[in-house]
CSV table of C-alpha atoms in Angstrom, one decimal:
chain,number,residue,atom,x,y,z
A,100,MET,CA,44.8,12.7,30.1
A,101,GLY,CA,42.5,15.1,28.3
A,102,VAL,CA,44.7,15.1,25.2
A,103,THR,CA,45.3,12.1,22.9
A,104,THR,CA,46.6,12.0,19.3
A,105,SER,CA,44.4,10.3,16.7
A,106,PRO,CA,45.9,8.2,13.8
A,107,ASP,CA,45.2,11.1,11.5
A,108,GLY,CA,47.6,13.3,13.6
A,109,ILE,CA,44.8,15.4,15.0
A,110,LYS,CA,44.9,15.9,18.8
A,111,GLU,CA,41.6,14.9,20.6
A,112,ILE,CA,40.9,17.2,23.5
A,113,ARG,CA,38.4,16.4,26.2
A,114,THR,CA,37.3,19.1,28.5
A,115,PRO,CA,38.0,20.2,31.3
A,116,LEU,CA,41.7,20.8,30.6
A,117,SER,CA,44.6,20.3,33.1
A,118,ASP,CA,47.9,22.2,33.1
A,119,ALA,CA,49.5,19.0,31.7
A,120,ASP,CA,47.0,19.0,28.8
A,121,VAL,CA,47.7,22.6,28.0
A,122,GLU,CA,51.5,21.9,28.1
A,123,SER,CA,51.2,19.1,25.6
A,124,LEU,CA,49.8,21.5,22.9
A,125,ARG,CA,51.9,23.3,20.4
A,126,ALA,CA,51.2,26.2,18.1
A,127,GLY,CA,50.0,24.7,14.7
A,128,ASP,CA,48.5,21.5,16.3
A,129,ARG,CA,45.1,20.7,14.8
A,130,VAL,CA,42.7,19.6,17.5
A,131,ARG,CA,39.1,18.3,17.9
A,132,ILE,CA,37.4,19.4,21.1
A,133,THR,CA,34.8,17.3,22.9
A,134,GLY,CA,33.0,18.4,26.0
A,135,VAL,CA,31.8,21.8,27.3
A,136,LEU,CA,32.6,25.3,25.9
A,137,TYR,CA,31.2,28.5,27.4
A,138,THR,CA,30.4,31.3,25.0
A,139,ALA,CA,31.1,34.9,26.0
A,140,ARG,CA,32.0,38.0,24.0
A,141,ASP,CA,32.3,41.7,24.6
A,142,ALA,CA,29.3,42.5,26.8
A,143,ALA,CA,29.4,39.3,28.8
A,144,HIS,CA,33.2,39.9,29.4
A,145,GLY,CA,32.4,43.4,30.7
A,146,ARG,CA,30.0,41.9,33.3
A,147,LEU,CA,32.4,39.1,34.3
A,148,ASP,CA,35.1,41.6,34.8
A,149,ARG,CA,33.0,43.7,37.1
A,150,LEU,CA,32.3,40.5,39.2
A,151,ILE,CA,36.0,39.6,39.3
A,152,GLU,CA,36.9,43.2,40.4
A,153,LYS,CA,34.4,42.9,43.3
A,154,GLY,CA,35.6,39.4,44.2
A,155,GLU,CA,32.2,37.9,43.5
A,156,ARG,CA,31.4,34.4,42.1
A,157,LEU,CA,31.1,34.1,38.4
A,158,PRO,CA,28.0,32.5,36.7
A,159,PHE,CA,30.2,29.4,35.9
A,160,ASP,CA,33.4,28.0,37.4
A,161,PRO,CA,36.2,28.9,35.0
A,162,ARG,CA,38.6,26.4,36.3
A,163,GLY,CA,39.8,24.0,33.5
A,164,GLN,CA,37.3,25.5,31.1
A,165,ILE,CA,37.3,26.9,27.6
A,166,ILE,CA,35.6,30.1,26.6
A,167,TYR,CA,34.5,30.4,22.9
A,168,TYR,CA,34.2,34.0,21.7
A,169,THR,CA,31.1,33.8,19.7
A,170,GLY,CA,27.6,35.2,19.3
A,171,PRO,CA,25.5,32.7,17.4
A,172,SER,CA,22.7,33.5,15.0
A,173,PRO,CA,19.2,32.3,16.1
A,174,ALA,CA,18.4,28.6,15.7
A,175,ARG,CA,15.7,27.6,13.3
A,176,PRO,CA,12.9,25.5,14.9
A,177,GLY,CA,14.3,22.0,15.5
A,178,ASP,CA,18.0,23.1,15.3
A,179,VAL,CA,20.3,23.2,18.3
A,180,VAL,CA,21.9,26.5,17.2
A,181,GLY,CA,22.2,28.8,14.2
A,182,SER,CA,25.5,29.8,12.6
A,183,ILE,CA,28.3,29.8,15.3
A,184,GLY,CA,31.8,30.9,14.2
A,185,PRO,CA,34.4,32.8,16.2
A,186,THR,CA,34.6,36.5,16.7
A,187,THR,CA,37.8,38.6,16.8
A,188,ALA,CA,39.6,37.7,20.1
A,189,SER,CA,41.6,40.9,20.6
A,190,ARG,CA,38.5,42.7,21.8
A,191,MET,CA,38.6,40.4,24.8
A,192,ASP,CA,42.3,40.9,25.5
A,193,LYS,CA,41.6,43.4,28.2
A,194,PHE,CA,39.7,40.8,30.2
A,195,THR,CA,41.5,37.5,29.5
A,196,PRO,CA,44.5,37.6,31.9
A,197,ALA,CA,42.1,38.0,34.9
A,198,LEU,CA,40.2,34.9,33.7
A,199,LEU,CA,43.3,32.9,33.2
A,200,ARG,CA,44.4,33.8,36.7
A,201,LEU,CA,41.1,32.3,37.9
A,202,GLY,CA,41.9,29.0,36.2
A,203,LEU,CA,40.5,29.4,32.7
A,204,LYS,CA,42.6,27.1,30.5
A,205,GLY,CA,41.5,27.9,26.9
A,206,THR,CA,39.9,30.5,24.7
A,207,ILE,CA,38.7,30.0,21.1
A,208,GLY,CA,38.5,32.9,18.6
A,209,LYS,CA,40.2,34.4,15.6
A,210,GLY,CA,43.0,36.9,15.2
A,211,TYR,CA,46.0,38.3,17.1
A,212,ARG,CA,46.2,38.3,20.9
A,213,SER,CA,48.1,41.0,22.8
A,214,GLN,CA,51.5,40.5,24.4
A,215,ALA,CA,49.8,40.7,27.8
A,216,VAL,CA,47.5,37.7,26.9
A,217,LYS,CA,50.5,35.7,25.5
A,218,ASP,CA,52.4,36.4,28.7
A,219,ALA,CA,49.4,35.3,30.8
A,220,LEU,CA,49.1,32.1,28.7
A,221,ARG,CA,52.7,31.2,29.8
A,222,GLN,CA,52.3,32.3,33.4
A,223,HIS,CA,48.9,30.5,34.0
A,224,ARG,CA,49.3,27.6,31.6
A,225,GLY,CA,46.6,28.6,29.0
A,226,VAL,CA,46.1,28.0,25.3
A,227,TYR,CA,44.5,30.1,22.6
A,228,PHE,CA,42.8,28.2,19.8
A,229,GLY,CA,41.7,29.5,16.4
A,230,ALA,CA,38.5,28.4,14.8
A,231,ILE,CA,37.7,29.2,11.2
A,232,GLY,CA,36.2,32.7,11.1
A,233,GLY,CA,33.2,32.8,8.9
A,234,ALA,CA,32.6,29.1,8.8
A,235,GLY,CA,29.6,29.4,11.2
A,236,ALA,CA,27.4,27.1,9.2
A,237,VAL,CA,29.9,24.2,9.2
A,238,LEU,CA,30.8,24.8,12.9
A,239,SER,CA,27.2,24.6,14.0
A,240,GLN,CA,27.2,20.9,13.2
A,241,PHE,CA,29.6,20.1,16.1
A,242,VAL,CA,27.3,21.7,18.7
A,243,LYS,CA,25.1,19.0,20.2
A,244,LYS,CA,23.4,20.9,23.1
A,245,LEU,CA,23.0,24.5,24.1
A,246,SER,CA,21.7,26.2,27.2
A,247,ILE,CA,21.8,29.8,28.5
A,248,VAL,CA,23.9,30.2,31.7
A,249,ALA,CA,23.6,33.9,32.3
A,250,TYR,CA,22.8,37.3,30.9
A,251,GLU,CA,19.9,36.3,28.7
A,252,ASP,CA,19.1,40.0,28.3
A,253,LEU,CA,22.2,40.3,26.1
A,254,GLY,CA,20.6,38.2,23.4
A,255,THR,CA,23.3,36.8,21.2
A,256,GLU,CA,25.9,38.0,23.7
A,257,ALA,CA,24.5,35.9,26.6
A,258,ILE,CA,26.8,33.3,28.2
A,259,ARG,CA,25.8,29.9,26.8
A,260,ARG,CA,27.0,26.4,27.7
A,261,LEU,CA,27.7,24.3,24.6
A,262,GLU,CA,28.2,20.6,24.5
A,263,VAL,CA,30.4,19.9,21.5
A,264,GLU,CA,31.7,16.8,19.8
A,265,SER,CA,34.9,16.9,17.8
A,266,PHE,CA,34.8,20.7,17.4
A,267,PRO,CA,37.7,21.5,15.0
A,268,ALA,CA,40.3,24.1,15.9
A,269,ILE,CA,44.0,24.8,15.7
A,270,VAL,CA,46.4,26.0,18.4
A,271,VAL,CA,47.4,29.6,17.6
A,272,ASN,CA,49.2,30.5,20.9
A,273,ASP,CA,50.5,27.8,23.2
A,274,CYS,CA,51.9,28.2,26.7
A,275,HIS,CA,55.5,27.9,25.5
A,276,GLY,CA,55.5,31.1,23.4
A,277,GLY,CA,54.6,29.4,20.1
A,278,ASP,CA,52.6,31.6,17.7
A,279,LEU,CA,51.0,30.0,14.6
A,280,TYR,CA,50.4,33.4,13.0
A,281,GLN,CA,54.0,34.4,13.1
A,282,ASP,CA,55.3,31.0,12.0
A,283,GLY,CA,52.7,30.7,9.2
A,284,ALA,CA,53.3,34.1,7.7
A,285,LYS,CA,57.1,33.6,7.9
A,286,ALA,CA,56.9,30.3,6.1
A,287,TYR,CA,54.9,31.7,3.1
A,288,ALA,CA,56.1,35.3,2.8
A,289,ARG,CA,57.7,35.9,-0.6
A,290,GLU,CA,59.9,38.7,-2.0
A,291,GLY,CA,58.1,41.7,-3.4
A,292,ALA,CA,55.3,42.2,-0.9
B,192,MET,CA,6.7,60.0,-13.2
B,193,ARG,CA,6.6,56.4,-12.2
B,194,ASP,CA,5.1,55.4,-8.9
B,195,VAL,CA,6.8,52.8,-6.7
B,196,HIS,CA,5.0,51.9,-3.5
B,197,VAL,CA,7.1,51.5,-0.3
B,198,SER,CA,5.9,47.9,0.1
B,199,ALA,CA,7.8,46.9,-3.1
B,200,ILE,CA,10.9,48.4,-1.6
B,201,THR,CA,10.4,46.6,1.8
B,202,ASP,CA,9.8,43.3,0.1
B,203,ALA,CA,12.9,43.7,-2.1
B,204,VAL,CA,15.2,44.6,0.8
B,205,LYS,CA,13.8,41.7,2.9
B,206,LYS,CA,14.6,39.3,0.2
B,207,LEU,CA,18.1,40.7,-0.5
B,208,CYS,CA,19.0,40.5,3.3
B,209,ILE,CA,18.0,36.9,3.5
B,210,GLU,CA,19.6,35.8,0.2
B,211,ALA,CA,22.8,37.8,0.9
B,212,ASN,CA,23.4,35.8,4.1
B,213,LEU,CA,22.5,32.4,2.8
B,214,ASP,CA,23.4,32.3,-0.9
B,215,LEU,CA,26.9,33.6,-1.5
B,216,GLU,CA,27.3,35.2,-4.9
B,217,PRO,CA,28.9,33.2,-7.8
B,218,ASP,CA,31.9,35.6,-7.8
B,219,MET,CA,32.8,34.5,-4.3
B,220,LEU,CA,32.5,30.8,-5.2
B,221,ARG,CA,34.7,31.3,-8.2
B,222,ALA,CA,37.3,33.0,-6.0
B,223,PHE,CA,37.5,30.0,-3.7
B,224,ASP,CA,38.1,27.7,-6.6
B,225,GLY,CA,40.7,30.0,-8.1
B,226,ALA,CA,42.6,30.2,-4.8
B,227,LEU,CA,42.4,26.4,-4.3
B,228,ARG,CA,44.3,26.0,-7.6
B,229,GLN,CA,47.1,28.3,-6.5
B,230,GLU,CA,47.4,27.9,-2.7
B,231,ARG,CA,50.7,26.2,-1.6
B,232,SER,CA,49.9,25.9,2.1
B,233,PRO,CA,48.1,22.7,3.3
B,234,ALA,CA,46.5,24.6,6.2
B,235,GLY,CA,45.4,27.4,3.8
B,236,LYS,CA,44.0,24.9,1.3
B,237,GLN,CA,42.0,23.2,4.1
B,238,VAL,CA,40.5,26.5,5.2
B,239,LEU,CA,39.5,27.3,1.6
B,240,GLN,CA,37.9,23.9,1.3
B,241,ILE,CA,35.9,24.3,4.5
B,242,LEU,CA,34.8,27.7,3.4
B,243,LYS,CA,33.5,26.3,0.2
B,244,GLN,CA,31.7,23.6,2.2
B,245,ASN,CA,30.3,26.3,4.5
B,246,ALA,CA,28.9,28.2,1.5
B,247,GLU,CA,27.2,25.0,0.3
B,248,MET,CA,25.8,24.3,3.7
B,249,ALA,CA,24.5,27.8,4.1
B,250,ARG,CA,22.7,27.5,0.8
B,251,THR,CA,21.2,24.1,1.3
B,252,ARG,CA,20.4,24.2,5.0
B,253,ARG,CA,19.4,27.8,5.0
B,254,ILE,CA,21.7,28.7,7.9
B,255,PRO,CA,23.8,31.9,7.7
B,256,TYR,CA,27.2,31.6,6.1
B,257,CYS,CA,28.6,33.5,9.1
B,258,GLN,CA,27.0,34.1,12.5
B,259,ASP,CA,27.8,37.8,12.1
B,260,THR,CA,25.0,38.5,9.6
B,261,GLY,CA,26.2,42.1,9.4
B,262,PHE,CA,25.3,45.7,9.4
B,263,VAL,CA,23.1,46.3,6.4
B,264,VAL,CA,24.7,48.9,4.2
B,265,CYS,CA,22.4,50.0,1.4
B,266,PHE,CA,23.2,52.0,-1.7
B,267,VAL,CA,20.1,53.4,-3.4
B,268,GLU,CA,20.2,54.8,-6.9
B,269,LEU,CA,16.8,56.6,-7.1
B,270,GLY,CA,15.8,57.6,-10.6
B,271,GLN,CA,14.6,61.2,-10.6
B,272,GLU,CA,11.4,60.1,-12.5
B,273,ILE,CA,10.5,57.8,-9.6
B,274,HIS,CA,7.8,58.8,-7.1
B,275,VAL,CA,8.0,56.8,-3.9
B,276,THR,CA,4.4,56.4,-2.5
B,277,GLY,CA,2.9,55.2,0.7
B,278,GLY,CA,5.7,56.4,3.1
B,279,GLY,CA,9.3,57.2,3.4
B,280,LEU,CA,12.2,55.6,1.6
B,281,ASP,CA,14.4,55.0,4.6
B,282,ASP,CA,11.5,53.6,6.6
B,283,ALA,CA,10.7,51.2,3.8
B,284,ILE,CA,14.3,50.0,3.7
B,285,ASN,CA,14.5,49.6,7.5
B,286,GLU,CA,11.2,47.6,7.5
B,287,GLY,CA,12.7,45.3,4.9
B,288,VAL,CA,15.7,44.8,7.2
B,289,ARG,CA,13.5,44.1,10.2
B,290,GLN,CA,11.4,41.5,8.4
B,291,GLY,CA,14.4,39.9,6.7
B,292,TYR,CA,16.4,39.5,9.8
B,293,ARG,CA,13.5,38.1,11.8
B,294,GLU,CA,12.1,35.8,9.2
B,295,GLY,CA,15.5,34.6,8.0
B,296,TYR,CA,16.8,33.7,11.5
B,297,LEU,CA,19.6,36.2,11.1
B,298,ARG,CA,21.4,37.7,14.0
B,299,ALA,CA,20.5,41.1,15.5
B,300,SER,CA,23.9,42.9,15.8
B,301,ILE,CA,23.0,46.6,16.0
B,302,VAL,CA,22.9,48.6,19.3
B,303,ARG,CA,20.7,51.7,19.5
B,304,SER,CA,23.5,53.9,20.8
B,305,PRO,CA,27.3,53.5,20.7
B,306,PHE,CA,27.3,54.6,24.3
B,307,ASP,CA,24.5,52.7,26.1
B,308,ARG,CA,24.9,49.7,23.7
B,309,VAL,CA,21.3,48.2,23.9
B,310,ASN,CA,20.6,45.9,21.1
B,311,THR,CA,17.7,47.1,18.8
B,312,GLY,CA,16.7,43.4,18.4
B,313,ASP,CA,15.9,43.4,14.7
B,314,ASN,CA,19.2,44.6,13.2
B,315,THR,CA,17.8,48.0,12.3
B,316,PRO,CA,18.6,50.6,11.3
B,317,ALA,CA,20.6,50.2,8.0
B,318,VAL,CA,23.2,52.6,6.8
B,319,ILE,CA,21.7,54.1,3.7
B,320,HIS,CA,23.4,56.0,1.0
B,321,ALA,CA,21.0,57.4,-1.6
B,322,ASP,CA,21.9,59.1,-4.9
B,323,VAL,CA,19.4,60.7,-7.2
B,324,VAL,CA,20.2,59.7,-10.8
B,325,PRO,CA,18.6,60.2,-14.2
B,326,GLY,CA,15.9,57.7,-15.3
B,327,ALA,CA,12.8,55.9,-14.1
B,328,THR,CA,14.3,52.9,-12.2
B,329,LEU,CA,15.1,52.4,-8.6
B,330,ARG,CA,18.3,50.3,-7.9
B,331,ILE,CA,19.0,48.9,-4.5
B,332,LEU,CA,22.4,47.4,-3.6
B,333,VAL,CA,22.6,45.6,-0.2
B,334,MET,CA,25.7,44.5,1.6
B,335,ALA,CA,25.6,42.6,5.0
B,336,LYS,CA,28.8,44.0,6.4
B,337,GLY,CA,30.6,42.0,9.0
B,338,GLY,CA,31.9,43.8,12.1
B,339,GLY,CA,35.2,42.1,12.6
B,340,CYS,CA,36.6,43.2,9.3
B,341,GLU,CA,34.9,46.6,9.4
B,342,ASN,CA,36.9,47.2,12.6
B,343,ARG,CA,40.1,46.9,10.6
B,344,SER,CA,39.1,49.5,8.0
B,345,LYS,CA,41.3,52.6,7.9
B,346,TYR,CA,41.5,56.1,6.7
B,347,ARG,CA,44.5,58.3,6.0
B,348,MET,CA,45.0,61.7,4.5
B,349,LEU,CA,48.1,61.6,2.5
B,350,THR,CA,49.9,64.6,1.0
B,351,PRO,CA,49.9,65.1,-2.8
B,352,ALA,CA,53.7,64.7,-2.6
B,353,GLU,CA,53.3,61.2,-1.3
B,354,GLY,CA,51.5,60.4,-4.5
B,355,VAL,CA,50.9,56.9,-6.0
B,356,PRO,CA,53.8,55.3,-4.1
B,357,GLY,CA,52.4,56.6,-0.8
B,358,VAL,CA,48.9,55.3,-1.6
B,359,LYS,CA,50.4,51.8,-2.5
B,360,GLU,CA,52.4,51.5,0.7
B,361,TRP,CA,49.4,52.6,2.8
B,362,ILE,CA,47.1,50.0,1.2
B,363,ILE,CA,49.6,47.2,1.8
B,364,GLU,CA,50.0,48.4,5.4
B,365,CYS,CA,46.2,48.1,5.8
B,366,VAL,CA,46.4,44.4,4.7
B,367,LYS,CA,49.2,43.7,7.2
B,368,THR,CA,47.4,45.3,10.1
B,369,ALA,CA,44.1,43.6,9.2
B,370,GLY,CA,45.9,40.3,9.2
B,371,PRO,CA,44.1,37.3,10.7
B,372,ASP,CA,41.7,39.5,12.7
B,373,ALA,CA,39.6,40.4,9.6
B,374,CYS,CA,39.1,36.8,8.3
B,375,PRO,CA,41.3,36.6,5.3
B,376,PRO,CA,41.1,36.0,2.3
B,377,LEU,CA,40.1,39.7,2.3
B,378,ILE,CA,38.6,42.0,-0.3
B,379,LEU,CA,39.7,45.6,-0.1
B,380,GLY,CA,37.4,48.4,-1.2
B,381,VAL,CA,39.5,51.5,-1.7
B,382,GLY,CA,38.3,55.1,-2.1
B,383,VAL,CA,40.9,57.6,-3.3
B,384,GLY,CA,40.1,61.3,-3.6
B,385,GLY,CA,37.1,63.5,-2.8
B,386,THR,CA,36.8,64.6,0.8
B,387,PHE,CA,37.1,62.8,4.0
B,388,GLU,CA,33.6,61.3,3.8
B,389,LYS,CA,33.5,60.9,0.0
B,390,SER,CA,36.5,58.6,0.0
B,391,ALA,CA,35.0,56.4,2.8
B,392,ILE,CA,31.7,56.1,0.9
B,393,LEU,CA,33.6,55.2,-2.3
B,394,SER,CA,35.5,52.5,-0.4
B,395,LYS,CA,32.2,50.8,0.4
B,396,LYS,CA,30.8,51.2,-3.0
B,397,ALA,CA,33.9,49.8,-4.6
B,398,LEU,CA,33.1,46.4,-3.0
B,399,PHE,CA,30.0,46.0,-5.2
B,400,ARG,CA,32.0,45.4,-8.3
B,401,GLU,CA,32.0,41.8,-9.3
B,402,LEU,CA,35.1,40.0,-8.0
B,403,GLY,CA,37.5,39.1,-10.7
B,404,SER,CA,36.2,41.7,-13.2
B,405,PRO,CA,38.6,44.3,-14.4
B,406,ASN,CA,38.5,47.9,-13.3
B,407,PRO,CA,37.1,49.8,-16.3
B,408,ASP,CA,40.0,52.3,-15.9
B,409,PRO,CA,43.1,50.6,-17.3
B,410,THR,CA,45.5,52.5,-15.0
B,411,LEU,CA,43.5,51.6,-11.9
B,412,ASP,CA,43.2,48.0,-13.2
B,413,ALA,CA,47.0,47.7,-13.4
B,414,LEU,CA,47.3,49.3,-9.9
B,415,GLU,CA,44.8,46.8,-8.5
B,416,LYS,CA,46.6,43.8,-10.0
B,417,GLU,CA,50.0,45.0,-8.7
B,418,LEU,CA,48.6,45.6,-5.2
B,419,LEU,CA,46.8,42.2,-5.1
B,420,ASP,CA,50.0,40.4,-6.2
B,421,ARG,CA,51.9,42.2,-3.4
B,422,ALA,CA,49.3,41.5,-0.8
B,423,ASN,CA,49.4,37.8,-1.6
B,424,ARG,CA,53.2,37.8,-1.1
B,425,LEU,CA,52.8,38.8,2.6
B,426,GLY,CA,52.3,35.1,3.6
B,427,ILE,CA,49.4,35.8,5.9
B,428,GLY,CA,47.1,33.3,4.0
B,429,PRO,CA,43.6,32.0,4.7
B,430,GLN,CA,42.7,32.8,8.3
B,431,GLY,CA,46.2,33.9,8.9
B,432,TYR,CA,47.5,30.3,9.2
B,433,GLY,CA,50.1,31.1,6.5
B,434,GLY,CA,49.7,30.9,2.7
B,435,ASP,CA,49.4,32.6,-0.6
B,436,THR,CA,45.8,33.7,-0.5
B,437,THR,CA,45.6,36.7,1.7
B,438,ALA,CA,43.3,38.7,-0.5
B,439,PHE,CA,40.8,37.9,-3.3
B,440,GLY,CA,40.6,41.3,-4.7
B,441,ILE,CA,41.4,45.0,-4.3
B,442,HIS,CA,38.8,47.4,-5.9
B,443,ILE,CA,39.6,51.1,-6.3
B,444,LEU,CA,37.2,54.0,-7.0
B,445,THR,CA,38.5,57.5,-7.4
B,446,TYR,CA,37.0,61.0,-7.3
B,447,PRO,CA,38.6,64.5,-8.1
B,448,CYS,CA,40.1,66.1,-5.0
B,449,HIS,CA,41.4,69.4,-3.6
B,450,ILE,CA,44.9,70.6,-4.5
B,451,THR,CA,46.0,70.1,-0.9
B,452,SER,CA,44.7,66.6,-0.4
B,453,LEU,CA,45.1,62.9,-1.1
B,454,PRO,CA,42.5,61.1,1.0
B,455,VAL,CA,42.6,57.3,1.0
B,456,ALA,CA,39.9,55.2,2.7
B,457,VAL,CA,40.2,51.4,2.9
B,458,THR,CA,37.2,49.3,3.8
B,459,ILE,CA,38.3,45.8,4.8
B,460,GLU,CA,35.9,43.1,3.8
B,461,CYS,CA,36.2,39.4,4.8
B,462,HIS,CA,35.6,36.3,2.7
B,463,ALA,CA,32.0,36.4,3.9
B,464,HIS,CA,31.4,39.0,1.2
B,465,ARG,CA,27.6,39.2,1.1
B,466,HIS,CA,26.3,41.5,-1.5
B,467,LYS,CA,23.1,41.5,-3.6
B,468,LYS,CA,21.3,44.0,-5.8
B,469,VAL,CA,17.9,44.5,-7.5
B,470,THR,CA,16.4,47.0,-9.9
B,471,LEU,CA,12.7,48.0,-9.4
């Protein structure tokens, strides 16, 4: 099992993820991810999409993997990485269902997903995690190794393979239709807005 | 006339770019503390605590607060008795951005054309708004503007008949549509009046007012407070996880406008509100 619950109530996730792992997660669950994440954002998704359209092999096998939507700042000498928080996920909505169809299990970002992505999460057993946007300095601590996998010419937008330990996130959209953003706003909305 | 050499401008801009990204201004740190005292949501509180910790880590470890180290938006107030020597003003500012982003290990986030999208590699050019003002000083205000929140900025041309109620509804609508995408707690810069472009520029300039300070116009101050209270009743909360702290502030600047028009521009700013200024 890639998902276990710690005494503090936080779910520990070890990559890669299986369908059963994904099914055990619910919107609002706090998680710590250990293992491998692949970074990709706008430009890299554009290139991946062209490969998928042509039926060609991707630079990494997406099956069971998690894509982290981020473009890190440069590392200072001696550091693994610079600041590395999430970017807005909705810009990748156009590309996400095709990747989920190929076996991708998770994405990490911030902000709303489209209905098409939420439907694809249900259909293909996928999960969307939120990481804290703008907390790039804190999040850099959880990245232990980094290597470039593809598209080095894209600079910060290259695909990187990260090895992370206890990377903190929260389940925003689960594969059962749960949505933290909807639940959270409903719970705290007050009269007079 | 007083001479100011371009090298002084370049040095100043370089320093402001680095400091803006590593050392959050005290008004932001106070906003985190204020929100922590009032936030009811445990998830929201936790986000605020991590953001405070993030600011501290950025300051001490010299690592950017956010990986999106922004588009440099620069407001220049050039005293008319200043003579800039040794080159052009815009070139001097861009050279400061180039040096600051390279030496500060800040991210290059600018593409040379919106169509071919090739990264310029050094975060240049900046967006520069220069005003000539009376006096013999040169004031430079620098903001490192994040892209995620900028993408949720909006503009609407209201009719005079829609009036103040229309403006209020539109601003609240902007907070709702920005939601979790723009990294709340948000700060809204609002420009009302002028022309299409004037209101947009005012909406950026409004963000430079110290957070928590009153609007010098009492009517606008009351309007800002009312809107901030309403925004924080939406329930969106820090990062959109639900809570009472959806916005830290709403800053409004106005300008006279045409009898036919009521332009309203809203710049959405995230909690990574990185702004610095210097007077030469």
